[in-house]
Coordinates of C-alpha atoms in Angstrom, one line a residue:
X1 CA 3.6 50.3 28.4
X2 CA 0.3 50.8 29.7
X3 CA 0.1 47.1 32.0
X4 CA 3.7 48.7 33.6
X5 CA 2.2 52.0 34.1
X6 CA -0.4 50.4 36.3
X7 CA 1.4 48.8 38.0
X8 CA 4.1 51.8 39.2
X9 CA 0.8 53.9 40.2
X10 CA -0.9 51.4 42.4
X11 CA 2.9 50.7 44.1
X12 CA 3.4 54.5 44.3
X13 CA -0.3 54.9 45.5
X14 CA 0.5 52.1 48.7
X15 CA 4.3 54.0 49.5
X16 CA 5.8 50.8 47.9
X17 CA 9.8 51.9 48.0
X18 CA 11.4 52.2 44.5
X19 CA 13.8 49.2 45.2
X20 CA 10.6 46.6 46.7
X21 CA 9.2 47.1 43.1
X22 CA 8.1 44.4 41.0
X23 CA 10.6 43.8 38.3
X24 CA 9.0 43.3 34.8
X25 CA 11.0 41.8 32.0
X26 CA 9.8 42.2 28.7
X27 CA 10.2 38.7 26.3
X28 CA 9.3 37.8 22.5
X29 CA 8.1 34.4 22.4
X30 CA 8.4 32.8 19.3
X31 CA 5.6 31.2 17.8
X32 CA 6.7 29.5 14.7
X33 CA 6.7 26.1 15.7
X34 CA 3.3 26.6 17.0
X35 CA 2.4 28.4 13.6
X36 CA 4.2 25.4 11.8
X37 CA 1.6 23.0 13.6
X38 CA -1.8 24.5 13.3
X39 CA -0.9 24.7 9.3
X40 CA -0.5 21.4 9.3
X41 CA -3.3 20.3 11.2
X42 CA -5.4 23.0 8.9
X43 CA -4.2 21.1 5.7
X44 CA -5.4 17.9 7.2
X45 CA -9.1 19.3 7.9
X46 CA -9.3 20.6 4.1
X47 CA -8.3 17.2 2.9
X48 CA -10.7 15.6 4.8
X49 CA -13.4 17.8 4.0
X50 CA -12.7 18.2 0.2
X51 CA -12.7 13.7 0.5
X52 CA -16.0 14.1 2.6
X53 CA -17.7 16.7 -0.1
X54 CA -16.5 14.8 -3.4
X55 CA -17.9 11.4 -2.0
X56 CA -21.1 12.9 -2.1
X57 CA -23.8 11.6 -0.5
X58 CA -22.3 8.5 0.2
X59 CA -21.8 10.5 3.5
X60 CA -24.8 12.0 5.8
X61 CA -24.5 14.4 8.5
X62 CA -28.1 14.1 9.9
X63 CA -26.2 11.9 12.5
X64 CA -22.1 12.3 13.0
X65 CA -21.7 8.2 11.7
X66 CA -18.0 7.7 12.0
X67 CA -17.6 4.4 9.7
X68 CA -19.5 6.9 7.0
X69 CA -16.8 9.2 7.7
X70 CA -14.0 7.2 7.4
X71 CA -15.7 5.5 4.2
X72 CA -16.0 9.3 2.6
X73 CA -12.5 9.4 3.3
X74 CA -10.9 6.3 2.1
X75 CA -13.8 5.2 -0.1
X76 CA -13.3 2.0 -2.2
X77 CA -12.8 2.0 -6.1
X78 CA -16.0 1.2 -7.4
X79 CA -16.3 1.1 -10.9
X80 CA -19.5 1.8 -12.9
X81 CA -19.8 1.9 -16.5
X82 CA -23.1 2.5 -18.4
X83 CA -24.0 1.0 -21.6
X84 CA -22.2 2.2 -24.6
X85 CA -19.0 2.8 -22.5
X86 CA -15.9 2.7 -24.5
X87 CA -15.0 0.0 -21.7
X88 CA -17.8 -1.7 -22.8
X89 CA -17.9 -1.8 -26.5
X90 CA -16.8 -5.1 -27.0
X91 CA -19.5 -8.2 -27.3
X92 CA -18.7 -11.9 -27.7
X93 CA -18.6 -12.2 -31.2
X94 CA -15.0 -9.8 -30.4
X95 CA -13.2 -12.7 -27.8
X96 CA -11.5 -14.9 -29.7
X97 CA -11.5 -18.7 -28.3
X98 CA -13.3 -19.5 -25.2
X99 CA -15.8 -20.7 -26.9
X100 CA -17.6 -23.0 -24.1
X101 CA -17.3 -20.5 -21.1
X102 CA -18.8 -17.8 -23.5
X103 CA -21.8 -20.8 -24.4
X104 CA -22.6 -20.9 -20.8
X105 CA -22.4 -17.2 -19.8
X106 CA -24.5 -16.0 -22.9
X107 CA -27.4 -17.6 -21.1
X108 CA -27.6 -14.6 -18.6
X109 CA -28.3 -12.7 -21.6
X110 CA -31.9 -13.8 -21.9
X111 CA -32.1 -14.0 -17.7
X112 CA -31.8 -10.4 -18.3
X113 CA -33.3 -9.5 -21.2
X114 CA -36.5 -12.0 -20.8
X115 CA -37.4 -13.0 -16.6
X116 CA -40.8 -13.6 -17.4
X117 CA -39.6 -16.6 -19.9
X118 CA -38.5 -18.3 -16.7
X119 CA -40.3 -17.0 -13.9
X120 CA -43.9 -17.7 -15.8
X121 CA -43.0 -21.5 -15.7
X122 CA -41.8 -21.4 -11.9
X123 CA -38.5 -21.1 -12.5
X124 CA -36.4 -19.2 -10.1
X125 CA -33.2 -17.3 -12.1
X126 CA -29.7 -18.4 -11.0
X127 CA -28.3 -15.0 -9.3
X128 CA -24.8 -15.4 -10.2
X129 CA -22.0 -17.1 -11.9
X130 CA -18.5 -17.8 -10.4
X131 CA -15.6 -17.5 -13.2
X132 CA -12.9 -20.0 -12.5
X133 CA -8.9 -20.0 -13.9
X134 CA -5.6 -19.1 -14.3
X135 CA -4.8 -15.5 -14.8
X136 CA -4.9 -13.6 -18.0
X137 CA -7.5 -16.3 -19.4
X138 CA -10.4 -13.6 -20.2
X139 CA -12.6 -13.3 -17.3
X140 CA -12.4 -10.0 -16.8
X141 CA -13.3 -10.0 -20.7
X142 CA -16.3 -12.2 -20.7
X143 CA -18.1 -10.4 -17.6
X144 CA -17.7 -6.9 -19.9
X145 CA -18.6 -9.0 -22.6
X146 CA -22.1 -10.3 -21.2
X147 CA -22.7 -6.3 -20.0
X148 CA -22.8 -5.2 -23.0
X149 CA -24.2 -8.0 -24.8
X150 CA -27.6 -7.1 -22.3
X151 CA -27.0 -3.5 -22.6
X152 CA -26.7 -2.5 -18.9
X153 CA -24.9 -0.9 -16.2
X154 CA -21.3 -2.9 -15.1
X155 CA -20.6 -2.4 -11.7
X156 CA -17.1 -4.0 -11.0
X157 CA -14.9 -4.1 -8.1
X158 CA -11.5 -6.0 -6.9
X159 CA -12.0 -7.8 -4.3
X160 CA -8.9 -6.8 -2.1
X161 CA -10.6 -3.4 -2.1
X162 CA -12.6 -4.4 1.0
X163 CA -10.7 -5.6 3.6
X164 CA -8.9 -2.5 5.4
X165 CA -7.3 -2.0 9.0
X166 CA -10.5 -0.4 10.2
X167 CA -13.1 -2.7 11.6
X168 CA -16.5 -2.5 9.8
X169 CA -15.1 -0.8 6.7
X170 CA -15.3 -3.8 4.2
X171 CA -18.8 -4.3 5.4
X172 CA -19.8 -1.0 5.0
X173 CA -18.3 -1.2 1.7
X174 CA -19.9 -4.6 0.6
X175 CA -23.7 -2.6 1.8
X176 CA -22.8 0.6 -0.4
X177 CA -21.9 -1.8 -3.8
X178 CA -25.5 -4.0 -3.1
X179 CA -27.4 -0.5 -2.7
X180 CA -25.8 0.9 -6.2
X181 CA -26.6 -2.3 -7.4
X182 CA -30.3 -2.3 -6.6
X183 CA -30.2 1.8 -7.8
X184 CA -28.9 0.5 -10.9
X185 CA -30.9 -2.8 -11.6
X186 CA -31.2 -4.4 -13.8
X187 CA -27.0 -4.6 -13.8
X188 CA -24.1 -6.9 -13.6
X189 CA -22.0 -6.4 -10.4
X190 CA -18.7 -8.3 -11.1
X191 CA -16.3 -8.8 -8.3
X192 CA -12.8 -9.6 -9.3
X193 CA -10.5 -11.7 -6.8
X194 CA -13.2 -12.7 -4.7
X195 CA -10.6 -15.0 -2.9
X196 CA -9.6 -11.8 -1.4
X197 CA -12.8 -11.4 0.9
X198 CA -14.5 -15.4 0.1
X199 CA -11.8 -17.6 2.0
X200 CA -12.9 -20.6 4.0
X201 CA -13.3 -19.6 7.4
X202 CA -11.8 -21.5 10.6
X203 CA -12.4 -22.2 14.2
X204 CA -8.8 -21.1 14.7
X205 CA -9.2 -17.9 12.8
X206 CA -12.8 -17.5 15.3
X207 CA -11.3 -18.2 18.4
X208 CA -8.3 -15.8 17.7
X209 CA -10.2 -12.5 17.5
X210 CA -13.4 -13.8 19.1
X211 CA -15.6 -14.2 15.7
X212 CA -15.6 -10.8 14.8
X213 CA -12.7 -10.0 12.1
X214 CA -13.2 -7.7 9.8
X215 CA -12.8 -10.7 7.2
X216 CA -15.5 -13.0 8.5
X217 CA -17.6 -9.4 8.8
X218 CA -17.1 -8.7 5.4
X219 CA -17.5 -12.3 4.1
X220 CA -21.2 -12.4 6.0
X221 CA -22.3 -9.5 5.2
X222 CA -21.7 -10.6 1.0
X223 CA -23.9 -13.9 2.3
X224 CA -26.7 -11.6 3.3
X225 CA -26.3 -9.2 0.5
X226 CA -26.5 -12.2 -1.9
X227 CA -29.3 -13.8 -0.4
X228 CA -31.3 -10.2 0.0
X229 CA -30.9 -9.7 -3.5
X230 CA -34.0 -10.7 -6.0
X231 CA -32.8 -11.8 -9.3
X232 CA -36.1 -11.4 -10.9
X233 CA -35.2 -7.6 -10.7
X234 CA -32.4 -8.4 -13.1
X235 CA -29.2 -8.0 -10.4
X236 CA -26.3 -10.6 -11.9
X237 CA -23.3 -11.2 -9.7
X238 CA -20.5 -12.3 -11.6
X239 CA -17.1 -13.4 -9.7
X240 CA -13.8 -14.6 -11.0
X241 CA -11.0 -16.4 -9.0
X242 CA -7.7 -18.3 -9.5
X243 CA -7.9 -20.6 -6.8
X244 CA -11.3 -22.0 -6.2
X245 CA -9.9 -24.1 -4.0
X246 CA -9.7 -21.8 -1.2
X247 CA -13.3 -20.1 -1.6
X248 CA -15.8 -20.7 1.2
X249 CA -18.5 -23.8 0.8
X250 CA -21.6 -21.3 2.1
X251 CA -20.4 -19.0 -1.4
X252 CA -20.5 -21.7 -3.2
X253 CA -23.5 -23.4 -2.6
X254 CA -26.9 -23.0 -4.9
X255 CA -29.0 -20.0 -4.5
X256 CA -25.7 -17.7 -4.1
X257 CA -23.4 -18.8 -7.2
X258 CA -25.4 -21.0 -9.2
X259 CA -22.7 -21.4 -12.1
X260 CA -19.6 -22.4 -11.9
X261 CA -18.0 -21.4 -15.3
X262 CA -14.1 -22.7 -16.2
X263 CA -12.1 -20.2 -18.4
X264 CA -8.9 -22.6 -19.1
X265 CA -6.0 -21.8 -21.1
X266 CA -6.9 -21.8 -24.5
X267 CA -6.3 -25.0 -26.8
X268 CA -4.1 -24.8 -30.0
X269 CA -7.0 -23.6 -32.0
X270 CA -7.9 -21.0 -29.4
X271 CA -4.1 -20.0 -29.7
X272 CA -4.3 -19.6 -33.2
X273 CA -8.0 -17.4 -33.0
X274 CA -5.8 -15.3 -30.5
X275 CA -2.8 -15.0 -32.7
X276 CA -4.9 -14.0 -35.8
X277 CA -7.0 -11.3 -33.7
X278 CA -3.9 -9.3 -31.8
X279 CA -1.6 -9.9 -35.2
X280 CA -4.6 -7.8 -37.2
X281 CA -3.8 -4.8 -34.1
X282 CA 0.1 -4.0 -35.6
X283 CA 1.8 -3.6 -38.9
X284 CA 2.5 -7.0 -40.2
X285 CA 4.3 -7.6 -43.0
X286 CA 2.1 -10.3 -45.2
X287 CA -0.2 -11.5 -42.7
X288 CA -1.0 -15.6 -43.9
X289 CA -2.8 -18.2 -41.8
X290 CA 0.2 -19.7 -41.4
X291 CA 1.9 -17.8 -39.2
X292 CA -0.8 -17.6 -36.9
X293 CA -0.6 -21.3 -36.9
X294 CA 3.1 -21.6 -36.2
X295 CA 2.9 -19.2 -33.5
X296 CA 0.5 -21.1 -31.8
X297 CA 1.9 -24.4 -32.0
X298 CA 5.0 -22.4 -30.4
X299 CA 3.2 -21.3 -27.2
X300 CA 1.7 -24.5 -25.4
X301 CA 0.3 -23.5 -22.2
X302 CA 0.0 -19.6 -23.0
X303 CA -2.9 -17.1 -21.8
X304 CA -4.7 -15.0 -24.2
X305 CA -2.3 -12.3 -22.1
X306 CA 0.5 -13.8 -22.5
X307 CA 0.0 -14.2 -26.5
X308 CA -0.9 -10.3 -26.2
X309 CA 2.8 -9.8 -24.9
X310 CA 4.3 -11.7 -27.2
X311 CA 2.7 -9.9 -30.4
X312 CA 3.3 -6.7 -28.4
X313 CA 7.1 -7.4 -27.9
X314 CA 7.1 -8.2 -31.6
X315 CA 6.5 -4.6 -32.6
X316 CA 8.6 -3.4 -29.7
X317 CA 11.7 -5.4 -31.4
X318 CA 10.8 -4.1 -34.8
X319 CA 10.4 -0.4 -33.4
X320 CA 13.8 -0.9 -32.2
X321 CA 15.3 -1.8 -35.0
X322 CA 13.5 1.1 -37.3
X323 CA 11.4 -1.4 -39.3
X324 CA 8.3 -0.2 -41.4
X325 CA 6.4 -3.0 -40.4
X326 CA 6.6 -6.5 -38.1
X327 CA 8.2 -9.3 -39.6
X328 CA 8.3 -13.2 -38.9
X329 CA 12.2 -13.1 -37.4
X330 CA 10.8 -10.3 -35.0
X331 CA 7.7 -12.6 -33.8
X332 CA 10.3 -15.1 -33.3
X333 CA 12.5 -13.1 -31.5
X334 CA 9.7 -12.0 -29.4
X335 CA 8.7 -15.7 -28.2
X336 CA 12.2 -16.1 -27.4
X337 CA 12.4 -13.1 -25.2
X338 CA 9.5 -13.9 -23.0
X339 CA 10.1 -17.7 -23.1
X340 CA 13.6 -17.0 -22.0
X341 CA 14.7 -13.6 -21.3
X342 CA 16.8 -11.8 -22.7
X343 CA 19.9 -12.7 -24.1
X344 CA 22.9 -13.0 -22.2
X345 CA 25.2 -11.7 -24.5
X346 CA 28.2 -11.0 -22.1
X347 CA 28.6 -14.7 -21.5
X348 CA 31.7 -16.1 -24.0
X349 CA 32.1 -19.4 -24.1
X350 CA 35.5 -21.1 -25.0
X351 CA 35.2 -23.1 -28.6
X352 CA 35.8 -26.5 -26.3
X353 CA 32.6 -25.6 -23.9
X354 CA 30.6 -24.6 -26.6
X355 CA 31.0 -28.1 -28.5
X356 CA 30.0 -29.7 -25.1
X357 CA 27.2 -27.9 -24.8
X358 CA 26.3 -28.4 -28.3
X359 CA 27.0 -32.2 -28.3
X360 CA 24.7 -32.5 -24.8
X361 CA 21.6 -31.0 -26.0
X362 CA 21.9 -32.6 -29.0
X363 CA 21.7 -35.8 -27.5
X364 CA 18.5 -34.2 -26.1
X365 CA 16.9 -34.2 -29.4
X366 CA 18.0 -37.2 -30.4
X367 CA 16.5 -38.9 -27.5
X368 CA 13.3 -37.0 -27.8
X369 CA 13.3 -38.2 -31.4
X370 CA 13.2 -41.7 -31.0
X371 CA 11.0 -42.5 -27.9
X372 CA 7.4 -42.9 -28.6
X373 CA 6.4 -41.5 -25.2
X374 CA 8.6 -38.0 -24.9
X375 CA 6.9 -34.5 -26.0
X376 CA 7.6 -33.6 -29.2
X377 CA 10.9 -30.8 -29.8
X378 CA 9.8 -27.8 -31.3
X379 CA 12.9 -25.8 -31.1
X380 CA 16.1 -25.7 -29.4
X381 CA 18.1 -22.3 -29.3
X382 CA 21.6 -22.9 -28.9
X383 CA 22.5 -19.5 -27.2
X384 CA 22.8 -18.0 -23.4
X385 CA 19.5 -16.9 -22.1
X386 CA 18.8 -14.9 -18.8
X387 CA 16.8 -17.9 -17.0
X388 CA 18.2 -21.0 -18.2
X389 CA 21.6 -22.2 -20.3
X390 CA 19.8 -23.7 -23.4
X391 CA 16.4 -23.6 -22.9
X392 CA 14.4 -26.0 -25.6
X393 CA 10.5 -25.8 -26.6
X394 CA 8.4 -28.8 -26.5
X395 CA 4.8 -29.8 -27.5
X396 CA 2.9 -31.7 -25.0
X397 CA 1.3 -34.4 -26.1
X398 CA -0.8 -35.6 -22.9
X399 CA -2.5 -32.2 -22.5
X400 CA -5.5 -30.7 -23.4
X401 CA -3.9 -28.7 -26.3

C-alpha cells in the first residue's frame, strides 16, 4: 500500500522504534445505503424535470420562479378542445328536452358570431352565463353544445382543480386559464363546480388566516380576471353549480355573470324526448312511442343521467341473460334495480308474514285509491329489495312534472 509505505519511511527516517509505530487498520465501508439514496433522490430530479419539460412553456427559466415550478409540476387539468372535436360534435338540435335553458343559451351564439350587432347600438355583451341545477341535468352538455354551435375553442376546467395546499397555486392557475383564454379568443371557457373556488366569503374565515387563504386568493383573482376580460373580443365564461346558494354575491352580480340559466329536471315530456333518444343507442326489440311514454311516466324526478342508467342497465340485464336484443320486461327490470336495488333473494319469508305484508301494502293502495289528495300509485312490487321492504312508485301530482 503505497499511503502505509509512507508512512514506515518517514517513521524509519525519524528512528521511530518498531513497536511506537502507528498501527493502520484496513476497513471496507459499505456504501449501499448511501448508493440506495442518491438513486432515489436521482429518480426524483428526472421526474421533476421530465414534468418541467412536458409542461412546456408554461414554465420560464429567465428567472428561477418557484410557484412556476411547482405549477410545471403539478399543473391543473385544463382541457381544450378545438372545433370539430369528437367531444364537440354534438349541437342543440342533439339534447333532448331542456328546451328553455337551450332558448336562453343559444343567444351567445350570435354574441359570438355577430358583436358588431350589439356593440354598434351601445350595447355592452353579457360576459358569462352561470348554469344552475341538480346533477346529471345537462350542463356540462349545453356549454359543449353552444361551442360547437359557434364553432370555437372550449376551454373547460373543474373547479376543485384550483385550490391546492400550496399558497398561490390556484391563483397562478386561475391567470394561466385567462391567458389561454385570451390566446384562444374568441372561446368559451367553462368552469365546472365553480362552488369549489366561488363560496361566500366570511369575516371568520378572514380573521382566521389573516385575509390571505389560498381560497379567497383564488376567488379574487377570478374577480379580476372576469372583470379584465373584454367580451367584445368574443371570451364567454360559462359556469355550472349545484348549489347556488352558497356562491359569492360579488360572482354573481352584473358585469361578471350576467345570466343566470336553470337546467331543472326534466318534465314528463322531457322524460319521454330522453327515453326515445338513449332507447334509439341499443338493440330494442320493436321500438313504439309507447314505451317511451311508459317509461317516463315511471321515472318522476329522474335526470337525463339517471334515465341514461336505466336504459344502460336494460341492455346489461338482457346481455346477461343472452338475449338478441332488449326487451320491455328487461327495461322494467332495469327501473327496478336502480329504483330499489337489487333483489334480496336470500330473504324467505314464512307464508303467514308474507300475507301480512301483502294485506298492509295493500291497504296502501287502497287508501291511495280513494283520497282525492294522495299521489297517484304507479306500481307496487311485492318482493325484498336491497333498500327498502316493498318499495311502491308514485306519480306526483303537485310537481312540476
Amino acid at each position: 500500500m503505497i499511503f502505509e509505505s509512507e508512512v514506515r519511511a518517514m517513521e524509519t527516517l525519524h528512528n521511530i522504534p518498531p513497536e511506537n509505530w502507528t498501527s493502520i487498520e484496513y476497513k471496507s465501508i459499505e456504501n449501499t445505503a448511501l448508493f440506495i439514496w442518491l438513486l432515489i433522490f436521482a429518480g426524483i430530479a428526472f421526474i421533476i424535470f421530465r414534468a418541467v419539460r412536458k409542461s412546456g412553456p408554461s414554465v420560464s427559466f429567465k428567472m428561477f420562479d418557484p410557484s412556476e415550478m411547482v405549477h410545471g409540476v403539478f399543473g391543473s387539468k385544463l382541457s381544450v378542445l378545438e372545433p370539430g372535436h369528437k367531444k364537440l360534435n354534438i349541437k342543440f338540435k342533439d339534447v333532448a328536452g331542456l328546451h328553455e335553458a337551450k332558448t336562453e343559451i343559444r343567444e351567445f351564439v350570435d354574441y359570438l358570431k355577430n358583436p358588431q350587432k350589439y356593440t354598434k347600438l351601445g350595447a355592452k355583451l353579457p360576459k358569462g352565463a352561470l348554469l344552475t341545477g341538480p346533477p346529471g341535468c345537462g350542463k356540462t352538455l349545453l356549454a359543449r353544445a353552444l361551442a360547437a354551435e359557434s364553432t370555437v375553442p372550449f376551454i373547460s376546467i373543474n373547479g376543485t382543480e384550483f385550490v391546492e395546499m400550496i399558497g398561490g397555486l390556484g391563483a397562478s392557475r386561475m391567470r394561466k386559464l385567462f391567458e389561454m383564454a385570451r390566446s384562444k379568443s374568441p372561446c368559451i371557457v367553462y368552469i365546472d363546480e365553480i362552488d369549489a373556488i366561488g363560496r361566500k366569503r366570511s369575516n371568520k374565515d378572514s380573521l382566521m388566516d389573516g385575509g390571505h387563504s389560498e381560497f379567497e386568493q383564488t376567488l379574487n383573482q377570478l374577480l379580476v380576471e372576469m372583470d379584465g376580460v373584454d367580451s367584445a373580443k368574443g371570451i364567454i365564461m360559462i359556469a355550472s353549480t349545484n348549489r347556488p346558494d352558497v356562491l359569492d354575491k360579488a360572482l354573481l352580480r352584473p358585469g361578471r355573470f350576467d345570466r343566470h340559466i336553470s337546467v331543472d329536471l326534466p318534465t314528463i315530456l322531457e322524460r319521454e324526448e330522453l327515453f326515445k333518444l338513449y332507447l334509439k343507442k341499443i338493440k330494442i326489440h320493436r321500438l313504439t312511442d309507447d314505451l317511451s311514454k311508459r317509461l317516463a311516466q315511471l321515472t318522476p324526478k329522474f335526470s337525463g343521467a339517471d334515465i341514461a342508467n336505466v336504459v344502460n342497465e336494460g341492455a346489461m340485464i338482457a346481455a346477461n341473460h343472452k338475449k338478441k336484443f332488449v326487451y320491455r320486461e328487461d327495461l322494467h327490470a332495469a327501473l327496478e334495480k336502480v329504483l330499489a336495488g337489487p333483489e334480496k333473494r336470500s330473504r324467505v319469508l314464512q307464508d303467514e308474514e308474507r300475507h301480512i305484508v301483502a294485506y298492509h301494502e295493500a291497504g296502501h293502495c287502497l287508501v291511495g285509491w280513494y283520497l282525492k289528495h294522495t299521489d297517484a300509485l304507479l306500481k307496487k312490487f311485492s318482493v325484498f329489495w336491497c333498500w327498502d321492504l316493498v318499495p311502491s312508485l308514485a306519480l306526483p301530482l303537485y310537481t312540476i312534472m
